[in-house]
Amino acid sequence: MKNLNLAAIASLLVLAVSPIMYTLNANAADKETVNSVATLRDATPIDVQKEPNIIPKVINKDIKQGRNYPMQPPIIPHTTRSYEVNKNNNKCMSCHSRHRTEKSQAPMVSVTHYMDRDGNFLAEVSPRRYFCNQCHVTQLDAEPLVENTFVDMHTLMKQKTTSAKEH
């Protein structure tokens, strides 16, 4: 009786798992479908090394860039390639600290960078805000890797007002 129950359970398990196994095998057999899943590789097969993309140039114009969304950290409008930012040194602060902005004519870092987590002001940049490129990035002369359909709130409200006036 025990053997019969085990045999019944085993056969039910085989019936339940076999469609899944068939699907996995069918997908694995169709290499074109499998290789089309890779996005940034284009049509390069998975077992072939893709030629790397050309490294885009940094936009080095020192002109402020517009922000794409509220509270976006400002984009760095110059190269930072040789900048050293570690626990002992922060090259960014040689121009952007509040003591150096008059001479460098660079914008001072936000006062929020001089606040601790409790909102108290500090004499120096907060350790939480010390590593600039955690949030700020250099602008590259490159096409986006994926489509972006983001619309900022100002544009949305303007469209809503315009469409309300038309009706």
XYZ file of N, CA and C in Angstrom:
501
model
N 0.814 -1.196 0.000
C 0.000 0.000 0.000
C 0.865 1.271 0.000
N 1.949 1.191 0.824
C 2.861 2.312 0.896
C 3.525 2.569 -0.449
N 3.939 1.497 -1.106
C 4.590 1.613 -2.399
C 3.642 2.188 -3.444
N 2.376 1.823 -3.356
C 1.378 2.325 -4.292
C 1.182 3.835 -4.113
N 1.114 4.291 -2.850
C 0.978 5.725 -2.564
C 2.193 6.505 -3.070
N 3.394 5.964 -2.851
C 4.610 6.616 -3.323
C 4.635 6.682 -4.851
N 4.202 5.612 -5.495
C 4.172 5.581 -6.955
C 3.169 6.604 -7.488
N 2.022 6.732 -6.839
C 1.009 7.700 -7.267
C 1.516 9.130 -7.101
N 2.161 9.402 -5.982
C 2.704 10.745 -5.736
C 3.800 11.067 -6.749
N 4.663 10.093 -7.026
C 5.752 10.294 -7.982
C 5.207 10.571 -9.377
N 4.185 9.839 -9.790
C 3.631 10.050 -11.128
C 2.929 11.411 -11.220
N 2.258 11.843 -10.171
C 1.634 13.167 -10.167
C 2.696 14.268 -10.243
N 3.800 14.053 -9.542
C 4.892 15.016 -9.563
C 5.492 15.118 -10.963
N 5.670 13.986 -11.633
C 6.202 13.977 -13.001
C 5.244 14.708 -13.938
N 3.940 14.476 -13.777
C 2.950 15.156 -14.611
C 2.966 16.670 -14.389
N 3.204 17.088 -13.154
C 3.196 18.521 -12.844
C 4.464 19.208 -13.336
N 5.603 18.532 -13.256
C 6.891 19.144 -13.577
C 7.224 19.057 -15.063
N 6.735 18.052 -15.763
C 7.131 17.847 -17.152
C 6.813 19.032 -18.075
N 5.656 19.711 -17.961
C 5.443 20.875 -18.844
C 6.468 21.985 -18.600
N 6.866 22.175 -17.352
C 7.856 23.198 -17.026
C 9.198 22.834 -17.646
N 9.590 21.571 -17.504
C 10.868 21.118 -18.057
C 10.861 21.223 -19.582
N 9.729 20.893 -20.197
C 9.622 20.993 -21.656
C 9.823 22.444 -22.103
N 9.172 23.379 -21.394
C 9.283 24.799 -21.725
C 10.723 25.275 -21.587
N 11.393 24.890 -20.502
C 12.786 25.290 -20.301
C 13.674 24.740 -21.415
N 13.473 23.483 -21.784
C 14.283 22.884 -22.842
C 14.001 23.547 -24.186
N 12.746 23.855 -24.460
C 12.396 24.487 -25.729
C 13.030 25.872 -25.829
N 13.001 26.615 -24.730
C 13.608 27.946 -24.741
C 15.119 27.862 -24.889
N 15.740 26.912 -24.216
C 17.194 26.763 -24.292
C 17.618 26.338 -25.699
N 16.774 25.581 -26.363
C 17.111 25.117 -27.710
C 17.051 26.255 -28.722
N 16.219 27.245 -28.471
C 16.069 28.364 -29.397
C 17.052 29.475 -29.020
N 18.290 29.384 -29.541
C 19.343 30.317 -29.148
C 19.038 31.756 -29.554
N 18.336 31.940 -30.647
C 18.004 33.299 -31.074
C 17.147 33.993 -30.028
N 16.177 33.270 -29.478
C 15.323 33.835 -28.447
C 16.131 34.119 -27.191
N 16.991 33.190 -26.807
C 17.790 33.375 -25.608
C 18.715 34.570 -25.771
N 19.375 34.699 -26.917
C 20.311 35.801 -27.124
C 19.607 37.149 -27.271
N 18.358 37.175 -27.650
C 17.664 38.448 -27.811
C 17.293 39.063 -26.467
N 17.442 38.323 -25.389
C 17.115 38.849 -24.065
C 18.142 39.892 -23.636
N 19.400 39.724 -24.030
C 20.442 40.668 -23.656
C 20.126 42.032 -24.273
N 20.173 43.067 -23.471
C 19.771 44.377 -23.960
C 20.921 45.210 -24.480
N 21.959 45.411 -23.715
C 23.042 46.285 -24.128
C 24.029 45.595 -25.056
N 23.838 44.305 -25.302
C 24.728 43.563 -26.200
C 24.259 43.648 -27.649
N 23.128 44.279 -27.896
C 22.533 44.344 -29.233
C 22.280 42.921 -29.734
N 22.770 42.573 -30.912
C 22.533 41.239 -31.469
C 23.755 40.337 -31.287
N 24.669 40.707 -30.410
C 25.868 39.902 -30.198
C 25.495 38.631 -29.439
N 25.846 37.466 -29.958
C 25.551 36.218 -29.235
C 26.238 36.188 -27.875
N 25.650 35.463 -26.970
C 26.119 35.433 -25.588
C 27.524 34.841 -25.458
N 27.920 33.988 -26.386
C 29.233 33.352 -26.300
C 30.315 34.102 -27.088
N 30.015 35.324 -27.543
C 30.969 36.132 -28.294
C 31.223 37.416 -27.514
N 32.484 37.808 -27.425
C 32.830 39.052 -26.737
C 32.435 40.241 -27.607
N 31.616 41.137 -27.067
C 31.177 42.307 -27.825
C 32.272 43.357 -27.854
N 32.390 44.036 -28.983
C 33.320 45.159 -29.093
C 32.823 46.254 -28.146
N 33.660 46.736 -27.223
C 33.182 47.742 -26.265
C 32.810 49.046 -26.957
N 31.839 49.731 -26.395
C 31.428 51.029 -26.924
C 32.536 52.048 -26.695
N 32.566 53.073 -27.512
C 33.526 54.153 -27.332
C 33.152 54.906 -26.065
N 34.157 55.236 -25.256
C 33.898 55.983 -24.028
C 33.510 57.405 -24.412
N 32.317 57.854 -23.989
C 31.881 59.198 -24.382
C 32.735 60.284 -23.715
N 32.797 61.436 -24.366
C 33.552 62.565 -23.825
C 32.729 63.267 -22.749
N 33.422 63.796 -21.761
C 32.780 64.583 -20.714
C 32.518 65.974 -21.270
N 31.320 66.483 -21.043
C 31.019 67.865 -21.441
C 31.746 68.761 -20.446
N 32.670 69.549 -20.914
C 33.554 70.326 -20.053
C 33.375 71.810 -20.354
N 32.177 72.339 -20.102
C 31.863 73.717 -20.470
C 31.670 74.633 -19.270
N 31.653 74.079 -18.066
C 31.411 74.854 -16.846
C 30.134 75.694 -16.932
N 29.155 75.173 -17.642
C 27.845 75.826 -17.735
C 26.852 74.949 -16.996
N 26.079 75.567 -16.109
C 25.114 74.789 -15.333
C 24.118 74.096 -16.255
N 23.812 72.848 -15.945
C 22.833 72.066 -16.698
C 21.491 72.129 -15.961
N 20.408 72.080 -16.714
C 19.092 72.033 -16.095
C 18.887 70.704 -15.380
N 18.029 70.714 -14.395
C 17.741 69.479 -13.657
C 16.529 68.804 -14.271
N 16.509 67.485 -14.201
C 15.442 66.717 -14.827
C 14.270 66.438 -13.901
N 14.475 66.560 -12.606
C 13.402 66.291 -11.651
C 13.695 67.050 -10.364
N 12.664 67.311 -9.556
C 12.875 68.038 -8.310
C 13.849 67.293 -7.400
N 14.683 68.019 -6.725
C 15.662 67.494 -5.772
C 16.791 66.708 -6.439
N 16.919 66.793 -7.763
C 18.043 66.141 -8.438
C 19.320 66.861 -8.051
N 20.356 66.130 -7.663
C 21.632 66.801 -7.389
C 22.155 67.455 -8.671
N 22.764 68.632 -8.566
C 23.297 69.269 -9.778
C 24.320 68.372 -10.467
N 24.348 68.474 -11.796
C 25.312 67.714 -12.592
C 26.627 68.484 -12.611
N 27.736 67.768 -12.564
C 29.054 68.408 -12.606
C 29.341 68.802 -14.057
N 29.508 70.102 -14.342
C 29.691 70.534 -15.740
C 31.153 70.590 -16.184
N 32.000 69.801 -15.544
C 33.414 69.763 -15.928
C 33.978 68.380 -15.619
N 35.145 68.093 -16.160
C 35.747 66.785 -15.934
C 36.235 66.650 -14.486
N 36.158 65.452 -13.965
C 36.657 65.166 -12.617
C 37.621 63.985 -12.657
N 38.176 63.738 -13.818
C 38.984 62.528 -14.043
C 40.137 62.367 -13.059
N 40.889 63.389 -12.757
C 42.033 63.254 -11.866
C 41.730 63.724 -10.440
N 40.462 63.906 -10.127
C 40.097 64.377 -8.792
C 40.255 63.262 -7.767
N 40.876 63.604 -6.670
C 41.030 62.643 -5.582
C 39.984 62.969 -4.525
N 39.146 62.002 -4.235
C 38.157 62.144 -3.165
C 38.252 60.877 -2.333
N 38.840 61.021 -1.161
C 38.955 59.905 -0.224
C 38.815 60.455 1.189
N 39.029 59.627 2.196
C 38.769 60.091 3.567
C 39.717 61.207 4.010
N 40.860 61.372 3.345
C 41.827 62.394 3.722
C 41.811 63.627 2.829
N 41.218 63.524 1.653
C 41.307 64.608 0.689
C 40.039 64.671 -0.160
N 39.572 65.886 -0.463
C 38.434 66.072 -1.354
C 38.755 67.233 -2.295
N 39.177 66.904 -3.496
C 39.586 67.905 -4.500
C 38.438 68.867 -4.826
N 37.208 68.398 -4.775
C 36.055 69.254 -5.093
C 36.006 70.484 -4.182
N 36.387 70.289 -2.930
C 36.283 71.374 -1.960
C 37.340 72.453 -2.167
N 38.352 72.190 -3.020
C 39.350 73.227 -3.297
C 38.727 74.383 -4.082
N 37.592 74.158 -4.718
C 36.868 75.234 -5.413
C 35.485 75.501 -4.805
N 34.811 74.473 -4.329
C 33.403 74.598 -3.946
C 33.147 74.801 -2.454
N 34.182 74.815 -1.615
C 33.952 75.063 -0.186
C 33.599 76.536 -0.001
N 32.956 76.855 1.083
C 32.525 78.244 1.279
C 33.705 79.204 1.435
N 34.894 78.691 1.766
C 36.081 79.532 1.915
C 36.750 79.830 0.572
N 36.442 79.049 -0.472
C 37.169 79.160 -1.742
C 36.326 79.691 -2.899
N 35.027 79.831 -2.735
C 34.171 80.191 -3.881
C 34.428 81.597 -4.416
N 34.841 82.519 -3.564
C 35.103 83.882 -4.046
C 36.271 83.881 -5.027
N 37.308 83.130 -4.705
C 38.481 83.079 -5.574
C 38.225 82.229 -6.819
N 37.551 81.097 -6.655
C 37.360 80.165 -7.774
C 36.167 80.508 -8.658
N 35.226 81.283 -8.119
C 33.976 81.625 -8.805
C 33.095 80.398 -9.059
N 33.371 79.301 -8.361
C 32.551 78.094 -8.453
C 31.395 78.228 -7.468
N 30.252 77.617 -7.742
C 29.146 77.686 -6.781
C 29.498 76.939 -5.498
N 29.106 77.510 -4.389
C 29.352 76.859 -3.102
C 28.416 75.668 -2.959
N 28.895 74.627 -2.313
C 28.017 73.485 -2.061
C 26.861 73.951 -1.186
N 25.751 73.301 -1.322
C 24.542 73.675 -0.601
C 24.774 73.660 0.907
N 24.072 74.548 1.614
C 24.199 74.577 3.071
C 23.769 73.254 3.695
N 22.947 72.475 2.977
C 22.535 71.173 3.512
C 23.720 70.229 3.659
N 24.807 70.489 2.915
C 26.003 69.652 3.019
C 26.769 69.921 4.312
N 26.434 71.037 4.981
C 27.073 71.398 6.248
C 26.177 71.063 7.441
N 25.187 70.196 7.229
C 24.267 69.822 8.314
C 24.436 68.349 8.652
N 24.292 68.039 9.941
C 24.301 66.627 10.321
C 22.893 66.063 10.163
N 22.724 64.796 10.489
C 21.416 64.155 10.273
C 20.302 64.726 11.148
N 20.674 65.444 12.217
C 19.670 66.045 13.098
C 19.355 67.490 12.727
N 19.975 68.002 11.646
C 19.706 69.363 11.201
C 20.595 70.411 11.841
N 21.610 69.997 12.595
C 22.542 70.939 13.221
C 23.618 71.330 12.214
N 23.982 72.619 12.187
C 25.003 73.082 11.250
C 26.394 72.774 11.784
N 27.279 72.400 10.860
C 28.647 72.030 11.192
C 29.618 73.054 10.598
N 30.852 73.080 11.102
C 31.874 73.984 10.569
C 32.405 73.487 9.233
N 32.434 72.193 9.035
C 32.934 71.584 7.805
C 31.831 70.745 7.165
N 32.076 70.266 5.965
C 31.108 69.438 5.256
C 30.823 68.178 6.071
N 29.566 67.815 6.140
C 29.152 66.629 6.883
C 29.774 65.373 6.284
N 30.200 64.429 7.117
C 30.726 63.170 6.576
C 29.718 62.451 5.673
N 28.418 62.687 5.889
C 27.391 62.071 5.047
C 27.391 62.651 3.640
N 27.929 63.860 3.466
C 27.914 64.543 2.181
C 29.323 64.752 1.614
N 30.308 64.100 2.179
C 31.711 64.343 1.836
C 32.103 63.768 0.475
N 31.575 62.606 0.121
C 31.955 61.947 -1.133
C 31.008 62.414 -2.240
N 31.408 63.461 -2.919
C 30.554 64.195 -3.858
C 29.957 63.320 -4.957
N 30.775 62.414 -5.518
C 30.283 61.644 -6.662
C 29.408 60.467 -6.276
N 28.971 60.426 -5.027
C 27.888 59.501 -4.668
C 26.576 60.002 -5.263
N 26.441 61.324 -5.371
C 25.203 61.924 -5.873
C 25.411 62.721 -7.157
N 26.538 63.404 -7.268
C 26.805 64.262 -8.415
C 27.613 63.498 -9.454
N 27.236 63.654 -10.720
C 27.926 62.963 -11.818
C 28.302 63.967 -12.890
N 29.348 63.640 -13.638
C 29.727 64.498 -14.754
C 28.788 64.241 -15.925
N 28.536 65.280 -16.701
C 27.659 65.165 -17.862
C 28.465 64.636 -19.031
N 27.946 63.607 -19.689
C 28.620 63.015 -20.832
C 27.922 63.391 -22.125
N 28.696 63.457 -23.192
C 28.150 63.704 -24.523
C 27.776 62.343 -25.118
N 26.628 61.808 -24.699
C 26.216 60.462 -25.111
C 24.706 60.381 -25.225
N 24.257 59.499 -26.082
C 22.828 59.227 -26.204
C 22.392 58.361 -25.026
N 21.163 58.512 -24.542
C 20.685 57.658 -23.455
C 20.673 56.189 -23.875
N 20.967 55.293 -22.923
C 20.970 53.865 -23.217
C 19.553 53.311 -23.343
N 18.610 53.917 -22.629
C 17.215 53.486 -22.694
C 16.338 54.717 -22.915
N 15.175 54.497 -23.474
C 14.245 55.599 -23.718
C 13.765 56.169 -22.392
N 13.659 57.473 -22.330
C 13.186 58.142 -21.128
C 11.958 58.960 -21.490
N 10.842 58.651 -20.882
C 9.602 59.377 -21.156
C 9.201 60.265 -19.982
N 10.163 60.551 -19.102
C 9.887 61.371 -17.925
C 9.427 62.770 -18.335
N 8.385 63.271 -17.670
C 7.897 64.635 -17.864
C 7.848 65.278 -16.489
N 8.508 66.430 -16.349
C 8.558 67.072 -15.037
C 7.196 67.662 -14.667
N 7.013 67.935 -13.384
C 5.727 68.400 -12.863
C 5.330 69.746 -13.466
N 6.292 70.640 -13.678
C 5.986 71.956 -14.251
C 5.358 71.809 -15.638
N 5.934 70.932 -16.462
C 5.405 70.705 -17.811
C 4.020 70.069 -17.745
N 3.843 69.106 -16.839
C 2.534 68.457 -16.686
C 1.456 69.470 -16.302
N 1.778 70.334 -15.346
C 0.799 71.325 -14.898
C 0.494 72.330 -16.018
N 1.504 72.686 -16.798
C 1.308 73.603 -17.916
C 0.396 72.966 -18.967
N 0.610 71.683 -19.272
C -0.231 70.970 -20.231
C -1.665 70.870 -19.723
N -1.805 70.621 -18.425
C -3.144 70.503 -17.830
C -3.881 71.836 -17.918
N -3.182 72.927 -17.624
C -3.795 74.265 -17.700
C -4.180 74.611 -19.125
N -3.305 74.301 -20.077
C -3.575 74.575 -21.487
C -4.774 73.775 -21.995
N -4.846 72.495 -21.636
C -5.967 71.670 -22.087
C -7.275 72.078 -21.415
N -7.209 72.576 -20.181
C -8.427 73.036 -19.504
C -8.984 74.311 -20.159
N -8.080 75.181 -20.639
C -8.511 76.418 -21.296
C -9.143 76.137 -22.653
N -8.646 75.070 -23.323
C -9.175 74.713 -24.649
C -10.584 74.133 -24.570
N -10.914 73.510 -23.472
C -12.239 72.885 -23.347
C -13.175 73.839 -22.742
